[in-house]
Short mmCIF file of C-alpha atoms (C1' of nucleotides) and ligand atoms in Angstrom, two decimals:
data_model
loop_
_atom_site.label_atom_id
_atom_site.label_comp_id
_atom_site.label_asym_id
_atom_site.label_seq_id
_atom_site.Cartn_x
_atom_site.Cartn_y
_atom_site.Cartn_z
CA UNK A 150 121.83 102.55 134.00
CA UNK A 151 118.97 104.29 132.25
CA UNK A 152 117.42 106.91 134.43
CA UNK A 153 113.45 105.68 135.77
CA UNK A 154 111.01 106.07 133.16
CA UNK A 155 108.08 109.16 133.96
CA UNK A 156 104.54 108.36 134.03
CA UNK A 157 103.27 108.33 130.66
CA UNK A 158 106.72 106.95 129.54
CA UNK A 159 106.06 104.05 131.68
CA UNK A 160 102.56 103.83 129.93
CA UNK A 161 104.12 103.44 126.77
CA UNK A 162 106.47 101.03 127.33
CA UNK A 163 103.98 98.55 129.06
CA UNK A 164 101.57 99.00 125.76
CA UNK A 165 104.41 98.05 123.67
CA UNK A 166 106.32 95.42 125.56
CA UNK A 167 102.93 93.44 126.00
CA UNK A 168 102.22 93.91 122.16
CA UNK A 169 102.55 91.01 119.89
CA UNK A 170 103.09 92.93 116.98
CA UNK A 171 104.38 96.89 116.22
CA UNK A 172 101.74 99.38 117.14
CA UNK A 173 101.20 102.97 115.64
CA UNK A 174 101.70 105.84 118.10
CA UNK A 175 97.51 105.99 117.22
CA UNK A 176 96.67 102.30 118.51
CA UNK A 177 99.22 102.78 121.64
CA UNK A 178 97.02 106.37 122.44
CA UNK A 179 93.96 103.68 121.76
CA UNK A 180 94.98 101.52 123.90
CA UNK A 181 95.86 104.27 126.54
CA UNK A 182 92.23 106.10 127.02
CA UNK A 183 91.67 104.70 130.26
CA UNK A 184 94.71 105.80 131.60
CA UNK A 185 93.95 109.12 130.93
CA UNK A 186 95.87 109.53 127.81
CA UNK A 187 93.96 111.91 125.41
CA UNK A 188 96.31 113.43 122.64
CA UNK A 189 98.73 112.32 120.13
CA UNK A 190 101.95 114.05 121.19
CA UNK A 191 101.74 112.60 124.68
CA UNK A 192 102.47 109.35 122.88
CA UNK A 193 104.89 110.63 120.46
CA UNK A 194 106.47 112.66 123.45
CA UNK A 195 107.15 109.29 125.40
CA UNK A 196 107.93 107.47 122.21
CA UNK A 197 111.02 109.97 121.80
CA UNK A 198 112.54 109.58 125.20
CA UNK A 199 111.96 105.50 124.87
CA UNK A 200 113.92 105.08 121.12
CA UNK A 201 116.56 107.88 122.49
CA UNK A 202 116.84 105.51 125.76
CA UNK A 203 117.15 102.13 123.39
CA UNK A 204 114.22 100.76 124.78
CA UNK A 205 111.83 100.91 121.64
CA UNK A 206 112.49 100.73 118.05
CA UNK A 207 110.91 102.68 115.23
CA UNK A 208 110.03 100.52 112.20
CA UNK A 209 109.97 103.14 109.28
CA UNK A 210 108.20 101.10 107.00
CA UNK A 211 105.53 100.24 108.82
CA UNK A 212 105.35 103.64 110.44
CA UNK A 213 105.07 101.75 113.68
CA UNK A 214 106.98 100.89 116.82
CA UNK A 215 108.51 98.25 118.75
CA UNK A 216 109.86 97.01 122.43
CA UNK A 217 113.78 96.58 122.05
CA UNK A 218 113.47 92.63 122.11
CA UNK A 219 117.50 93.12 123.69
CA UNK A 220 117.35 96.26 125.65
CA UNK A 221 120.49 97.17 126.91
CA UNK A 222 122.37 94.83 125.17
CA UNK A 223 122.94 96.51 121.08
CA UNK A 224 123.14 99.91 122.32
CA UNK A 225 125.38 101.60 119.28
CA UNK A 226 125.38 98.83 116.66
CA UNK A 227 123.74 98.44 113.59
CA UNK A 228 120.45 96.85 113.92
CA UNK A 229 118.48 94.16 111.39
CA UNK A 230 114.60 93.60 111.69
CA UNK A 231 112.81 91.17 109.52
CA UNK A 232 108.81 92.13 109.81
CA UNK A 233 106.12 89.39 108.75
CA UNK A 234 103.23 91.12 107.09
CA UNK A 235 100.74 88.14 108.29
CA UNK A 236 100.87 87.76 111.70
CA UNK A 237 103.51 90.91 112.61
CA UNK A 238 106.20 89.28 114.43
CA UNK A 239 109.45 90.99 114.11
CA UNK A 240 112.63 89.73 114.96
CA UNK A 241 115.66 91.87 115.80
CA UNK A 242 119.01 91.09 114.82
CA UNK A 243 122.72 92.44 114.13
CA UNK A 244 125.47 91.53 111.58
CA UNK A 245 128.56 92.26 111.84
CA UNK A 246 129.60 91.82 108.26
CA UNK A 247 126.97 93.69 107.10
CA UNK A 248 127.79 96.54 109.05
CA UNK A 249 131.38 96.61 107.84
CA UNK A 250 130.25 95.97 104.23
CA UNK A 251 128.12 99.78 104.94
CA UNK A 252 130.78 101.48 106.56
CA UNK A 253 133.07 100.71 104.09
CA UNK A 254 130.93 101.96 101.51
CA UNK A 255 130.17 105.21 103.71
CA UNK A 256 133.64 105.43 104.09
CA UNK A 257 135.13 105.10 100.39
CA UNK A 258 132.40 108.09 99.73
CA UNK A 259 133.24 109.96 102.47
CA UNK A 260 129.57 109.75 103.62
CA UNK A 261 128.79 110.24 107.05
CA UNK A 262 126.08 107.78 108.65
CA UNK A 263 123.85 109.19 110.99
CA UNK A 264 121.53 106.63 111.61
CA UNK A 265 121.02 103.20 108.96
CA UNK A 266 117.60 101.70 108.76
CA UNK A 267 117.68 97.39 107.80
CA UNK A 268 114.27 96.15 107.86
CA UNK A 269 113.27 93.06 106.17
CA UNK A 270 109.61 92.77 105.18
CA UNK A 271 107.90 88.90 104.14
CA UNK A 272 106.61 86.39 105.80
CA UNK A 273 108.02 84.12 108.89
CA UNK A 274 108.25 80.31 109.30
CA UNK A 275 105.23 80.09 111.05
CA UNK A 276 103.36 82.18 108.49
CA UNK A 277 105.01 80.98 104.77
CA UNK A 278 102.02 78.89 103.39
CA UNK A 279 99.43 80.54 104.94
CA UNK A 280 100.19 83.87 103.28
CA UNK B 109 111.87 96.16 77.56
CA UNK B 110 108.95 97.52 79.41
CA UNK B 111 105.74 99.13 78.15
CA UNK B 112 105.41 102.80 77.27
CA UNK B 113 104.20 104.81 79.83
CA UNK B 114 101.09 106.39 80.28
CA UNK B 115 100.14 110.16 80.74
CA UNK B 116 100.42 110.93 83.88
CA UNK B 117 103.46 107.95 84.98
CA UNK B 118 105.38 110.06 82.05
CA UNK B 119 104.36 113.30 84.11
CA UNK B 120 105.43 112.27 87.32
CA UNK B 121 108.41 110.68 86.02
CA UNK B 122 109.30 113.63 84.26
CA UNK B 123 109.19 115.75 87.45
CA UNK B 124 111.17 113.20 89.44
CA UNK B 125 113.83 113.01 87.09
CA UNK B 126 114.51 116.69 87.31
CA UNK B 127 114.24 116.54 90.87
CA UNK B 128 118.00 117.34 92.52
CA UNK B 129 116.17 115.25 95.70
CA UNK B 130 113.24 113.13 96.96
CA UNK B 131 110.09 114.36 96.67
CA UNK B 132 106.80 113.57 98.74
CA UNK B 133 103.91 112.62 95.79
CA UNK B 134 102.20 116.00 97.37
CA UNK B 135 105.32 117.79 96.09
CA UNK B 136 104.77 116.08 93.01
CA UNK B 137 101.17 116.59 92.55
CA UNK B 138 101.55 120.43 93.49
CA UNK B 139 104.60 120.85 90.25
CA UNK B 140 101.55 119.35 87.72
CA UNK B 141 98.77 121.28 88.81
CA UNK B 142 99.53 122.98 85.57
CA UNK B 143 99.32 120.05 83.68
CA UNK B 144 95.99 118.64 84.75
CA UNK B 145 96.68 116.67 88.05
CA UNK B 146 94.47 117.76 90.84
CA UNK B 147 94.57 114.44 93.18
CA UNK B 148 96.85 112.83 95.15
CA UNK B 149 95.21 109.32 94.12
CA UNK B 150 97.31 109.99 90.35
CA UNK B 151 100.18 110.89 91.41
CA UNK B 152 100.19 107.79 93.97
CA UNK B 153 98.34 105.24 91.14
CA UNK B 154 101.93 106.84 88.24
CA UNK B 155 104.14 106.21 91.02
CA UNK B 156 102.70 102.27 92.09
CA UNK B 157 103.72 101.83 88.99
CA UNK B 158 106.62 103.34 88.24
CA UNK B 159 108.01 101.67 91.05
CA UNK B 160 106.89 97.96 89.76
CA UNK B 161 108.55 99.03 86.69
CA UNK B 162 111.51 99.65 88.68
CA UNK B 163 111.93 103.55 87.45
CA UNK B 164 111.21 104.86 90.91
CA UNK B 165 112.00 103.77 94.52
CA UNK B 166 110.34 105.02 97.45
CA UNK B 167 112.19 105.99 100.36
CA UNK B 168 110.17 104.67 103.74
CA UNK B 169 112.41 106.80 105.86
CA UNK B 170 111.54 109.87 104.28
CA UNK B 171 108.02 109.05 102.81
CA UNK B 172 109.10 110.30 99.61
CA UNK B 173 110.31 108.95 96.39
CA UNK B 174 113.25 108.97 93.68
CA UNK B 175 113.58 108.12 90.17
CA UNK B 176 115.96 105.05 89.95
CA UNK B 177 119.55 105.97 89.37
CA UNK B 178 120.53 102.92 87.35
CA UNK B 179 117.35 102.13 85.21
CA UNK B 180 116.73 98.33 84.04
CA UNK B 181 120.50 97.92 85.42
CA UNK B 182 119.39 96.11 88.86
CA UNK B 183 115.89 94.58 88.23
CA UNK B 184 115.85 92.46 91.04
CA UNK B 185 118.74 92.98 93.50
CA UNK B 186 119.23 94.72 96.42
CA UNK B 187 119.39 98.12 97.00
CA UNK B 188 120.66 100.54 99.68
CA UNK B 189 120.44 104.21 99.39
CA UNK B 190 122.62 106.62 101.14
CA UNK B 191 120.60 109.81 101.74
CA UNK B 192 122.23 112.99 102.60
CA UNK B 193 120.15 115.14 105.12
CA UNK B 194 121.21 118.22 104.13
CA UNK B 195 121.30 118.88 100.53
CA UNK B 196 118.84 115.76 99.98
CA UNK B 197 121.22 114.18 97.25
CA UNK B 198 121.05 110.35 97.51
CA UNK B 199 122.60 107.38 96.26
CA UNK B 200 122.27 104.15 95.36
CA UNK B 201 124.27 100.83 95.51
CA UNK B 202 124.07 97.33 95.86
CA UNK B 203 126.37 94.93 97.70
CA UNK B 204 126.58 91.20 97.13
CA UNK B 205 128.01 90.56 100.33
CA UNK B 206 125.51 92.64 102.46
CA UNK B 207 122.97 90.61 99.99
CA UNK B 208 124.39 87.16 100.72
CA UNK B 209 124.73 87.61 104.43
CA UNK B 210 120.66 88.89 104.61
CA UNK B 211 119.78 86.01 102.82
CA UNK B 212 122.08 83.87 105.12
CA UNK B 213 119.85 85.07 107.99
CA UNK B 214 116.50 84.49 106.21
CA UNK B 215 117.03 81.15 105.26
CA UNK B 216 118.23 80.08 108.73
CA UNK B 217 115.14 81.28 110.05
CA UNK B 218 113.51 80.00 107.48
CA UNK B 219 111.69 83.30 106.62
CA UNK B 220 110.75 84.58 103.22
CA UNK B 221 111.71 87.95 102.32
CA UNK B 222 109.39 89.95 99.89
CA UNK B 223 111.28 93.46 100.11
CA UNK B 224 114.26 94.41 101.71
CA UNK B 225 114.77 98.11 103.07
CA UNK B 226 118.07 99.74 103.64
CA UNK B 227 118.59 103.37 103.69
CA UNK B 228 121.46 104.72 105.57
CA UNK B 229 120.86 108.88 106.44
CA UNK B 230 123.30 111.00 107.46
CA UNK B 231 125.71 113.63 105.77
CA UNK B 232 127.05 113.00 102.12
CA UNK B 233 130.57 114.05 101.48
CA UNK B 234 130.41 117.74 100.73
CA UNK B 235 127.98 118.78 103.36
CA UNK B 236 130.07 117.65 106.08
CA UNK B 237 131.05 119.90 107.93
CA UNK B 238 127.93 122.62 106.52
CA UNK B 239 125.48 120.64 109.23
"C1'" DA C 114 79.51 96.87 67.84
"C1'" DA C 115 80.17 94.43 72.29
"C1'" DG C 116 82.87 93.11 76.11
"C1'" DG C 117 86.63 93.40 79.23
"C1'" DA C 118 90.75 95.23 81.09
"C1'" DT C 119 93.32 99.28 82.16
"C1'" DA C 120 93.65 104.10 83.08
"C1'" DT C 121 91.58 108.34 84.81
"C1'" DG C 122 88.83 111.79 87.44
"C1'" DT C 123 86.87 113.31 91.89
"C1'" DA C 124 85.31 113.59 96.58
"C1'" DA C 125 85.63 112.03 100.93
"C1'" DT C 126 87.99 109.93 104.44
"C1'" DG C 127 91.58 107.69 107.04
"C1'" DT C 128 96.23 107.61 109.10
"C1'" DC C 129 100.55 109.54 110.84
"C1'" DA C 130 103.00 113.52 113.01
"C1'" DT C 131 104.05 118.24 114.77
"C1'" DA C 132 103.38 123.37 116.12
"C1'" DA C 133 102.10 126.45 119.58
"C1'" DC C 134 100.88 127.58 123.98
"C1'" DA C 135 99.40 126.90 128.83
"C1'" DT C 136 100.04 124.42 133.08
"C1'" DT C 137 102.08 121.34 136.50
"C1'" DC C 138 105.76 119.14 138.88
"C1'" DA C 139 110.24 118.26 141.09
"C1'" DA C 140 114.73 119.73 142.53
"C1'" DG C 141 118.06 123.06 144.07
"C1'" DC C 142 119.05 127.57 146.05
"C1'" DC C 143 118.17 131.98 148.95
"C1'" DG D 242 109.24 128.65 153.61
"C1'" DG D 243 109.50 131.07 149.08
"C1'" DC D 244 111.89 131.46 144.71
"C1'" DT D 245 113.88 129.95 140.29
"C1'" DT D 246 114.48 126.81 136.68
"C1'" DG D 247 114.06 122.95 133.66
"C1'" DA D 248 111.48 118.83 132.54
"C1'" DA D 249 107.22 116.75 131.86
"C1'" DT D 250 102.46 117.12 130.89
"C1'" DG D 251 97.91 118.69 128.98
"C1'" DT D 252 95.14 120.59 125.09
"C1'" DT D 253 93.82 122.46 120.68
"C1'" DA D 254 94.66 122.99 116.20
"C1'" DT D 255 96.94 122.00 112.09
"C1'" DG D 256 99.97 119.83 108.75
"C1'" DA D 257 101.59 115.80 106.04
"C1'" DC D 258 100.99 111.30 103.94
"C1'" DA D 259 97.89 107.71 101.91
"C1'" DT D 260 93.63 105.06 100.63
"C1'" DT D 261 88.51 103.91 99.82
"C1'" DA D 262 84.73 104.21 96.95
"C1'" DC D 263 82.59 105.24 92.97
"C1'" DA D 264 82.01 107.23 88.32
"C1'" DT D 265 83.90 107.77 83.66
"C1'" DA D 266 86.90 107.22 79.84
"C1'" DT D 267 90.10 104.74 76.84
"C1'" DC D 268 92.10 100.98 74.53
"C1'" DC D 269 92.31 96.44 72.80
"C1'" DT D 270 90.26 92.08 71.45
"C1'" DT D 271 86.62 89.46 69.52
ZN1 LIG E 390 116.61 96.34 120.02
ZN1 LIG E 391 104.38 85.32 110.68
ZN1 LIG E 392 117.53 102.09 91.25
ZN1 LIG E 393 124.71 116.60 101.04
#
DNA sequence: AAGGATATGTAATGTCATAACATTCAAGCC
DNA sequence: GGCTTGAATGTTATGACATTACATATCCTT
């Protein structure tokens, strides 16, 4: 398994998993003060290790981040979010069809993928109406 | 068709047409100092609109923007961009399947997509094997 | 000419992210 | 124990991206 989180990783990934919604690395380092978290980069720091370790997601239009709502279970596929801009829920989800559609295309032009962002931004069930 | 553009969208168009990449609207303001543009808040008000008009996309993952390879050819369909790391060059397609099975999802969850991201990053064809 | 909508100009501020450097901590070796 | 080494942490400063707020100008309609 995943090697034990350090200190101010565990920090982190207690602000985000009790989140309801993505936080910016800013809000989590808000959040954080009273743990004796002062600077920026000791949230991006733990941020790093967390999305390399699969536990957290980065959501790069909302220049935010998320708790892995499957950790350990999509570790190398392609990964969906759809994002509702009222109340902030984001669910997580994978296609497979969708991922061969992309690799085929990467393929036929000799692309290589590195990394494939999928994020879906509206409004949930919950939320359509209200919006 | 659409509406002639104004001063300063024709100026940032202009530069993003000639661009051989993405460029951040800082990049942009700093190639039309010369032509009058001293704030960021014109090059971002040209490119708002630019991108309603569907000339220019904006790239979340990169925070920077492209003009549209395919003007007035995909109004309102879905777009993925294949962005190469190293020499910047990026493309653009759509895929009706990829399309269909997003909206497959969305409607099962009954939630209502406003703008769909999907940017894949990695290495295009001739820079493998340069990175 | 008057009114309203759109576009522009400018300064200040807010938000997101990293560079550079010093210090501390834990683990393995002599 | 005392040493080395790599990872993690702490701190300051800076860089990069984006918006708020307000003033002015321009164009189009009546
Ligand atoms: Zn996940
Ligand atoms: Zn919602
Ligand atoms: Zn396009
Ligand atoms: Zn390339």
């Amino acid at each position: 398994m995943s090697a034990d989180l350090t200190r101010n990783q565990t920090l982190v990934m207690k602000t985000l998993s009790g989140a309801e919604a993505p936080l910016s690395a800013y809000t989590i380092l808000d959040r954080l003060r009273d743990d004796g978290l002062r600077a920026p980069l000791q949230v991006y720091r733990a941020l790093d290790k967390l999305t390399e370790m699969g536990l957290v997601h980065r959501l790069e239009s909302l220049n935010a981040f998320v708790a892995c709502a499957h950790p350990n279970c999509h570790q190398q596929e392609l990964i969906a979010f759809a994002i509702c801009e009222t109340c902030g829920k984001v669910e997580e989800f994978s296609d497979e069809v969708v991922k061969d559609r992309l690799d085929g295309w990467t393929r036929a032009h000799s692309f290589r993928p590195a990394k494939t962002t999928i994020e879906i931004r509206g409004n949930c069930g919950g939320c359509v109406g209200k919006a």
